[in-house]
Short mmCIF file of C-alpha atoms (C1' of nucleotides) and ligand atoms in Angstrom, two decimals:
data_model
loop_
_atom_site.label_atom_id
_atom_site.label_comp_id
_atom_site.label_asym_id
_atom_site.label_seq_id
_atom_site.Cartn_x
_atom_site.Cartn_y
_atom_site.Cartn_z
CA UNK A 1 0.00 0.00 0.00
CA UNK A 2 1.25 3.40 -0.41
CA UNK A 3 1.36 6.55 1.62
CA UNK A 4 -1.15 9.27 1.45
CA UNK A 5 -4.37 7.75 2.02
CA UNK A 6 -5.87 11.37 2.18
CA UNK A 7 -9.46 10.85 1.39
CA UNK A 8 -9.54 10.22 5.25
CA UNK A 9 -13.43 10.96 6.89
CA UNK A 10 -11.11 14.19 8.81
CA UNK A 11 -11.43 14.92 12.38
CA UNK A 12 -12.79 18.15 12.72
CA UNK A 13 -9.68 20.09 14.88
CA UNK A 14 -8.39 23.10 13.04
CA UNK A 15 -12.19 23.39 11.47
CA UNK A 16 -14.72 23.40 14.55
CA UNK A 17 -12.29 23.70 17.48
CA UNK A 18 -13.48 21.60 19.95
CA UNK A 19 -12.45 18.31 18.29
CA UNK A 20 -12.09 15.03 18.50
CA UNK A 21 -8.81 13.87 19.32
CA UNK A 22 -6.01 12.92 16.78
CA UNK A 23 -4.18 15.17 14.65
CA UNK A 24 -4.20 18.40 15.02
CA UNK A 25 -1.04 18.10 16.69
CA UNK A 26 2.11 17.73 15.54
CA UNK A 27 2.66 14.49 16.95
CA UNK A 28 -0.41 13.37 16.14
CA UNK A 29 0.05 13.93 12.89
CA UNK A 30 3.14 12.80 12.80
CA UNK A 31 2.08 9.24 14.36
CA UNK A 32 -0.78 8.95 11.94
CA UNK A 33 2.12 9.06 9.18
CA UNK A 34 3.41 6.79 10.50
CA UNK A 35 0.72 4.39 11.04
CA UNK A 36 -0.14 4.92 7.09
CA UNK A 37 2.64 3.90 5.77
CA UNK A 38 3.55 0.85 8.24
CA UNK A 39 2.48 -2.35 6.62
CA UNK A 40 2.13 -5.01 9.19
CA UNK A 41 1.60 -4.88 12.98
CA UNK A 42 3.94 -3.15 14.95
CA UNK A 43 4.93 -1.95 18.79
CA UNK A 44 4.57 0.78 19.48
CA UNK A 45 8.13 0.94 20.81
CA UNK A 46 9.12 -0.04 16.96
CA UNK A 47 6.51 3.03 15.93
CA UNK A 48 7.92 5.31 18.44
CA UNK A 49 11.68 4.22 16.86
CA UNK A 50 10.29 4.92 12.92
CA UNK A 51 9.01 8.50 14.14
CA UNK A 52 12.80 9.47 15.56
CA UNK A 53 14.04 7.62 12.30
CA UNK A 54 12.39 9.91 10.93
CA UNK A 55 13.16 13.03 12.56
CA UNK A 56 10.17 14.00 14.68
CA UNK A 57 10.55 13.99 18.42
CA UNK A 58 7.32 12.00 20.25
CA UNK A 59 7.23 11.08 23.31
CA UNK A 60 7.04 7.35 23.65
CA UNK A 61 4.17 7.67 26.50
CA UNK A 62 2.34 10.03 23.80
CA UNK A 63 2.81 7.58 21.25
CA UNK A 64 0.93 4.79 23.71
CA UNK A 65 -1.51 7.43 24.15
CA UNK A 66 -2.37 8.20 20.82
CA UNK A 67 -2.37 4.38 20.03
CA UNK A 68 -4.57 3.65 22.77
CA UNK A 69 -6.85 6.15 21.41
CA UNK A 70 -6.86 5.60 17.51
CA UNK A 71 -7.32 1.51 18.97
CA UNK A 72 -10.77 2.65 21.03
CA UNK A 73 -11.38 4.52 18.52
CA UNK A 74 -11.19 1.42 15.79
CA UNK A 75 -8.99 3.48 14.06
CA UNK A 76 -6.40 0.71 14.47
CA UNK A 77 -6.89 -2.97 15.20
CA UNK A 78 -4.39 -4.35 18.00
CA UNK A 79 -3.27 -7.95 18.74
CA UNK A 80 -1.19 -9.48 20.68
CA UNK A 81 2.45 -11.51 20.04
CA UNK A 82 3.24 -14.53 21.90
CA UNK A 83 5.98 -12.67 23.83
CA UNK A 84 2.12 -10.58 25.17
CA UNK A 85 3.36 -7.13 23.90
CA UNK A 86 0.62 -5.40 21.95
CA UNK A 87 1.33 -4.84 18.39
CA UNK A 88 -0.88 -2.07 16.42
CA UNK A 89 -1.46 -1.62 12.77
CA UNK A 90 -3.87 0.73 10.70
CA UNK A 91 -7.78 -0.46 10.40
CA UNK A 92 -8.64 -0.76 6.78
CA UNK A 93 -12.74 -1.36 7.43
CA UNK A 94 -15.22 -1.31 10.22
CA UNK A 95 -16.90 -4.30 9.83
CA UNK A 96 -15.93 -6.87 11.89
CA UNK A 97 -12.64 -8.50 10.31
CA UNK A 98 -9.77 -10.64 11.46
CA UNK A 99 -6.15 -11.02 10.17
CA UNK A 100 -3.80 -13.45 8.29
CA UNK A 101 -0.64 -12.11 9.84
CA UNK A 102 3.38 -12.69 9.11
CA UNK A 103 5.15 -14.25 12.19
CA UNK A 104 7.96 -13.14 10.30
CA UNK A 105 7.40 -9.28 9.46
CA UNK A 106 4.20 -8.10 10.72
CA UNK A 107 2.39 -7.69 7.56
CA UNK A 108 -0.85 -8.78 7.40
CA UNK A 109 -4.16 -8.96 5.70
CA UNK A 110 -7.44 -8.29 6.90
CA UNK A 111 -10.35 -10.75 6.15
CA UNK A 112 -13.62 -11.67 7.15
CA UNK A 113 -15.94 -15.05 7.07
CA UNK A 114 -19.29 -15.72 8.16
CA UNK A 115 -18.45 -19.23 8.71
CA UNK A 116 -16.08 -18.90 11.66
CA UNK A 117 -18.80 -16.25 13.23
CA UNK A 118 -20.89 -18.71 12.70
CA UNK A 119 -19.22 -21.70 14.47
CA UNK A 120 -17.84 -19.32 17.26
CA UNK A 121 -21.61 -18.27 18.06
CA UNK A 122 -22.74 -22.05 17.62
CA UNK A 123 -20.45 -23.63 20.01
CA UNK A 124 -20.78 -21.10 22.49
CA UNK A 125 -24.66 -21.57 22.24
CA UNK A 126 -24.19 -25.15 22.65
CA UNK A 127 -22.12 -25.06 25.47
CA UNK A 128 -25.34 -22.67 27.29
CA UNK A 129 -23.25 -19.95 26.96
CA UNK A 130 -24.62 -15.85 26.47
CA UNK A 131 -23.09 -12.35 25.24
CA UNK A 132 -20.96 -14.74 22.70
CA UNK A 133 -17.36 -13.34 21.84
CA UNK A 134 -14.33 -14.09 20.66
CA UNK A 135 -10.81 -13.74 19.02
CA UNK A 136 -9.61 -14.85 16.08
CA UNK A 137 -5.97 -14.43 14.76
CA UNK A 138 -4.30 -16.69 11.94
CA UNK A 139 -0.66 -16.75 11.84
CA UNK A 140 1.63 -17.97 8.96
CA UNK A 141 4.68 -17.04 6.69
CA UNK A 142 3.92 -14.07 4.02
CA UNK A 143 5.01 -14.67 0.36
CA UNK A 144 7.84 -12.72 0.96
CA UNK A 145 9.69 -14.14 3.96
CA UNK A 146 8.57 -17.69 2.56
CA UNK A 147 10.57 -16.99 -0.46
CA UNK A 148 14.05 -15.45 1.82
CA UNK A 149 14.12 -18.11 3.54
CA UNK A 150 14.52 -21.03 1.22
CA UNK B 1 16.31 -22.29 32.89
CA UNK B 2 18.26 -24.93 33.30
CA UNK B 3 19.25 -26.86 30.04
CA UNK B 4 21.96 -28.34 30.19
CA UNK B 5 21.03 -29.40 25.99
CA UNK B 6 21.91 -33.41 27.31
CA UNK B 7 18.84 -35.47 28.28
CA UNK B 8 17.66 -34.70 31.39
CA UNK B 9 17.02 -37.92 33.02
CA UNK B 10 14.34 -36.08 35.26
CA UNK B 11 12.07 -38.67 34.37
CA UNK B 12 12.83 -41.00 37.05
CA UNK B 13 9.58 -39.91 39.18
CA UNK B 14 7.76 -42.19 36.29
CA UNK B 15 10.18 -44.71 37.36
CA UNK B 16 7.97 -44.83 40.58
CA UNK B 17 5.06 -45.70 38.50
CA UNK B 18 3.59 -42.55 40.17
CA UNK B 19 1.43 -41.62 36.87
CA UNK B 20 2.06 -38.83 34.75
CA UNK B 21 4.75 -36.48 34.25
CA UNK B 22 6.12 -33.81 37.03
CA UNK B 23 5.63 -35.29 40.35
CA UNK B 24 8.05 -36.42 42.70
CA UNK B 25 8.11 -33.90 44.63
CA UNK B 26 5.89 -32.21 47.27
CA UNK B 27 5.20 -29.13 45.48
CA UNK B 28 3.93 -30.23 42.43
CA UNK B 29 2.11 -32.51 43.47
CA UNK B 30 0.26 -30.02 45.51
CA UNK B 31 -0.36 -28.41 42.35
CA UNK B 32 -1.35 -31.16 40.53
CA UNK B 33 -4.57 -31.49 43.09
CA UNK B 34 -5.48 -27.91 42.95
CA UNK B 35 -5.38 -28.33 38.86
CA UNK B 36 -7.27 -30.99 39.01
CA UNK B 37 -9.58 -29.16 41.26
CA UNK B 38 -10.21 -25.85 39.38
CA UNK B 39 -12.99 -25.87 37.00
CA UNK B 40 -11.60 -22.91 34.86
CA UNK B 41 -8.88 -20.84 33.65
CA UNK B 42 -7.04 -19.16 36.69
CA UNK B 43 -3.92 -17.12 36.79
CA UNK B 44 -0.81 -18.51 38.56
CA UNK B 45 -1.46 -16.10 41.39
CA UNK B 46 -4.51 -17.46 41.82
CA UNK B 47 -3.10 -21.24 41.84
CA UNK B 48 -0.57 -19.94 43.98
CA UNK B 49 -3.45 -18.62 46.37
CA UNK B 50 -5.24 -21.29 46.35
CA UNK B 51 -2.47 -23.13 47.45
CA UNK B 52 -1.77 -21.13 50.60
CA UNK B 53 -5.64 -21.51 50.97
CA UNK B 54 -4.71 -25.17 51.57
CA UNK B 55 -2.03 -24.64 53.42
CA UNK B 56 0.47 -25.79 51.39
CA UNK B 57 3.93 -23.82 51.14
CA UNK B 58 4.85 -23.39 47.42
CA UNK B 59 6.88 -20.79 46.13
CA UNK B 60 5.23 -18.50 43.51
CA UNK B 61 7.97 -18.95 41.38
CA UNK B 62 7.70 -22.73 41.68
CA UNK B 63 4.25 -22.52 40.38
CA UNK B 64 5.33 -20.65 37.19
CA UNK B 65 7.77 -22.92 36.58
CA UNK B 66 5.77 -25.76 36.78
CA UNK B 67 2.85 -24.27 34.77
CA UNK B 68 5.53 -23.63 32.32
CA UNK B 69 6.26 -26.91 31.66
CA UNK B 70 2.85 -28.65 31.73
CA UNK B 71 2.10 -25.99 29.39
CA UNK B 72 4.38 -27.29 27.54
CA UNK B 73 3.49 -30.88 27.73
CA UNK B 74 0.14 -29.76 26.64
CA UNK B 75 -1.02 -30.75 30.29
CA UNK B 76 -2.38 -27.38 30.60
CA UNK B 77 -3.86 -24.95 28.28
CA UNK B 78 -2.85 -21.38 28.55
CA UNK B 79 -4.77 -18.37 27.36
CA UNK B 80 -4.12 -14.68 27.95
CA UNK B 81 -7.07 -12.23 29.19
CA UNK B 82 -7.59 -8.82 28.29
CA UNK B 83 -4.72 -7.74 30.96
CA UNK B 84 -2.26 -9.76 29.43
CA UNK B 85 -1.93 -11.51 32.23
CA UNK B 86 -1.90 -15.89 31.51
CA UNK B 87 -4.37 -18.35 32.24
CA UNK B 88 -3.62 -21.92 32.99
CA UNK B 89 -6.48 -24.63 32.93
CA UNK B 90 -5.83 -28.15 32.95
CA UNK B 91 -6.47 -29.58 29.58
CA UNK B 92 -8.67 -32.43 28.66
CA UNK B 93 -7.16 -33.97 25.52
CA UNK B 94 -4.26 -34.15 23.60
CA UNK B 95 -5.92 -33.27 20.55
CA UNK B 96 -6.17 -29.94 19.07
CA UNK B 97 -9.18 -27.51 20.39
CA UNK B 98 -10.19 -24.85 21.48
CA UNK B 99 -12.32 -22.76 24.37
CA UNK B 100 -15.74 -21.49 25.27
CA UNK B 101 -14.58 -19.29 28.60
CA UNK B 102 -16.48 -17.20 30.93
CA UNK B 103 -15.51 -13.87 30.94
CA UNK B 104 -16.71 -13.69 34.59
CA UNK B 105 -15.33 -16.73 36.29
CA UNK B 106 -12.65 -18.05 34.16
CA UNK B 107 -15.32 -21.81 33.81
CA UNK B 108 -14.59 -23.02 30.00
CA UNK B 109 -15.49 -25.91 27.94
CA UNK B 110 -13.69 -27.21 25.32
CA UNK B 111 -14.71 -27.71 22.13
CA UNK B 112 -13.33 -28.44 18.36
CA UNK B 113 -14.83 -28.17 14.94
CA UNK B 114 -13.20 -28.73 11.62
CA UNK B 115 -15.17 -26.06 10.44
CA UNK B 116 -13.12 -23.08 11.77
CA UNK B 117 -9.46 -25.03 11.08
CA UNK B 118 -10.81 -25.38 7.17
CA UNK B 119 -11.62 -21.83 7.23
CA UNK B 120 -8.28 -20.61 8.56
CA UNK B 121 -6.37 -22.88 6.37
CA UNK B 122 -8.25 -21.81 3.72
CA UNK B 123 -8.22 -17.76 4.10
CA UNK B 124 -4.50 -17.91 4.90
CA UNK B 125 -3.86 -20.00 1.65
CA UNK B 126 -5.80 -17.57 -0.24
CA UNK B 127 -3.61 -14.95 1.14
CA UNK B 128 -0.59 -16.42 0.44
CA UNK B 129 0.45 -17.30 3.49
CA UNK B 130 2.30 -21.13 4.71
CA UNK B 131 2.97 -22.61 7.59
CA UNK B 132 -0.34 -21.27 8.82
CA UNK B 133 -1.39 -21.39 12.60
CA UNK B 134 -4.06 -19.77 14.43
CA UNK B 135 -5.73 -19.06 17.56
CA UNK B 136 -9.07 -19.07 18.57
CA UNK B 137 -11.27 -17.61 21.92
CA UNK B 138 -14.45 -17.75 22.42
CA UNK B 139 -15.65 -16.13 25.48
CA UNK B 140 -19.55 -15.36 26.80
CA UNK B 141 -20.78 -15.56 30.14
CA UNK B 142 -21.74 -19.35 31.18
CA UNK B 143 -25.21 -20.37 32.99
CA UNK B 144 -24.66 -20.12 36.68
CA UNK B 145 -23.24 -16.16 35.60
CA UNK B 146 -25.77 -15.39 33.38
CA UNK B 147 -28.61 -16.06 35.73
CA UNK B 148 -26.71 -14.49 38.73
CA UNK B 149 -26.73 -11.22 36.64
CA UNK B 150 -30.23 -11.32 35.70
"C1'" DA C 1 -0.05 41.74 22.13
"C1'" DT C 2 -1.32 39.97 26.68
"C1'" DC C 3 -3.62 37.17 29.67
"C1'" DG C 4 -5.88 33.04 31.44
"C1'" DG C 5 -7.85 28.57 30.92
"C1'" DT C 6 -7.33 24.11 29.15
"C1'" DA C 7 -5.62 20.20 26.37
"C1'" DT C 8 -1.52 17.92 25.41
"C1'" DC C 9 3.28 16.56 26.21
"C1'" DG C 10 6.94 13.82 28.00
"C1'" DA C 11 10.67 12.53 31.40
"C1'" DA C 12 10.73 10.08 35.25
"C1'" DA C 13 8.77 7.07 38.41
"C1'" DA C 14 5.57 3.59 39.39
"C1'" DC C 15 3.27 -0.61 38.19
"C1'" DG C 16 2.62 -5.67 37.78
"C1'" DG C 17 3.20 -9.97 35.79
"C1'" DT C 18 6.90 -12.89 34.77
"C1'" DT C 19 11.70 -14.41 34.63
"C1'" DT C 20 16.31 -14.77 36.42
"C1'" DT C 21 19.57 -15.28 40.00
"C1'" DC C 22 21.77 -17.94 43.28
"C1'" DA C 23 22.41 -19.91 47.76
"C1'" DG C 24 20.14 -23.49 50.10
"C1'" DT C 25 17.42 -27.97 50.55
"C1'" DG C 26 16.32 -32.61 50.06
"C1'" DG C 27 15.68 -36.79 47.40
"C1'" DC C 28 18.43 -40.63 45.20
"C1'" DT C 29 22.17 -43.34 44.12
"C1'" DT C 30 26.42 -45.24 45.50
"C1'" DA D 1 27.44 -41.77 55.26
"C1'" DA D 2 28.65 -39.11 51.40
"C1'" DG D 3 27.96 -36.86 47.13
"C1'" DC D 4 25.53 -35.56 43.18
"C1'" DC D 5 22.24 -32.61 41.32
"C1'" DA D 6 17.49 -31.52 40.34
"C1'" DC D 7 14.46 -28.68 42.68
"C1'" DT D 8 13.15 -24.73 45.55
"C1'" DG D 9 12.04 -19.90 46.64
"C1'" DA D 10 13.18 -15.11 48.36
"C1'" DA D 11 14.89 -11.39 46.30
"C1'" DA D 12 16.14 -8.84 42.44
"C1'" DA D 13 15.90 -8.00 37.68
"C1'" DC D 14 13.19 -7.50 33.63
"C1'" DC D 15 10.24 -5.03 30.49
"C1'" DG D 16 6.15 -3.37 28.40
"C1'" DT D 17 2.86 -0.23 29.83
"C1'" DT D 18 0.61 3.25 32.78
"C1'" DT D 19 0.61 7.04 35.98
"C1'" DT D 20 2.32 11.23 37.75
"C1'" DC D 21 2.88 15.94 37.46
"C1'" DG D 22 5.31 20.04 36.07
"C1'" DA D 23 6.12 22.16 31.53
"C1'" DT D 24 4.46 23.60 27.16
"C1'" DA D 25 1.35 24.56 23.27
"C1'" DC D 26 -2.94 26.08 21.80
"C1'" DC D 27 -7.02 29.18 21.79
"C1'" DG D 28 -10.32 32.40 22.73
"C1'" DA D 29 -11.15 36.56 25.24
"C1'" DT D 30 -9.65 40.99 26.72
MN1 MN E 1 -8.36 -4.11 10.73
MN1 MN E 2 -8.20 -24.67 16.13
ZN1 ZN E 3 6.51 -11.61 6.21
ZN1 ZN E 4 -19.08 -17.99 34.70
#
DNA sequence: ATCGGTATCGAAAACGGTTTTCAGTGGCTT
DNA sequence: AAGCCACTGAAAACCGTTTTCGATACCGAT
């Protein structure tokens, strides 16, 4: 994917004052950069590095802050590694959606399927249970690092 | 930990014809009862509560290191919650499943269906993606919680 | 421009689950 | 009895994340 997605829904700062949060600042900004041209999942401790790569000096707690905001938000999906640090990545939809992610890089794809909705909210209803959830994440090797490493 | 890469010939508490794996010694057998006796997925703190509850003296970091290993055996599941913090249940078969949990008191059944392992095979191969793995939660709230909230 | 109020920042400290360290204990074999 | 060595556990380290709180940026009002 490339950068710029621009056509972006806009969060009315500069325009109406009183805004939502996100952008309008220059970290904010500066994160949401960021975030848009990342293609996988990432820390935020590897997004707080890309942003001084980069030049622009965040705050790492700001940069949790934001994150934890855009991810409320559903601005940006979140999951977690095996090591249980959170990894973030730009939200491409708001439908419901899981992810086919790289073990290797990060990258990932988002996709969606009524049948594993389906048997999530069956087997729960079997087993008696109510307010049915759940978590979904698939795991593999992308193209790519398939390729490097044979 | 301890490797030492040679075989450990730790095994010799099977020797005993004791039963299963880890054993031998006071403290995890003491564990072994109070997995046995949990119906659900409770932290390690909570094991190691519930131990103290019985009056037995185990070290918490005893516990995680057994828990560790039976993980590892695939003699108990693990699962994280929304904290991050790790579950431990003991687990039923050897064969691969997954959970229904209760968000409220950890109680969980397990369950399997071929449905949602074709679908994640299949999405990931559509992607691209080998060497595909996944993991799957279900959670709701189970009988005896659902009534008590009503 | 100046002032005041408020949202945001960010360095440092706190937090909390988990792992590592390492001196001691105790079970087994000889 | 002696020795080996896996096991133990209190204390400290680890590490991602959150909280604290004084500083700073932003904005409207004067
Ligand atoms: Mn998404
Ligand atoms: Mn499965
Ligand atoms: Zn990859
Ligand atoms: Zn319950």
């Amino acid at each position: 994917m490339t950068s710029h997605s621009t056509a972006r829904p806009a969060q009315r700062t500069a325009a109406t004052g009183r805004g939502t949060r996100v952008r309008g600042t220059r970290q904010a900004e500066a994160l949401s950069h960021v975030l848009a041209d990342l293609p996988g999942f990432s820390s935020a401790q590897d997004i707080h590095a890309e942003l001084r790569r980069r030049g622009e000096r965040v705050g790492l707690t700001t940069v949790y802050r934001h994150l934890q905001v855009l991810s409320e938000d559903g601005a940006v999906d979140t999951l977690r590694d095996e090591t249980g640090e959170t990894l973030y990545r730009r939200c491409e939809t708001s439908a419901h959606h899981h992810h086919v992610t790289c073990r290797s890089c990060g990258r990932s794809v988002e996709v969606e399927g009524r049948a594993v909705e389906r048997w999530a909210e069956r087997v729960a209803t079997e087993a008696g249970f109510t307010d049915v959830d759940h978590t979904v994440e698939i795991f593999g090797l992308c193209p790519d690092c398939a390729r490097e490493r044979s």
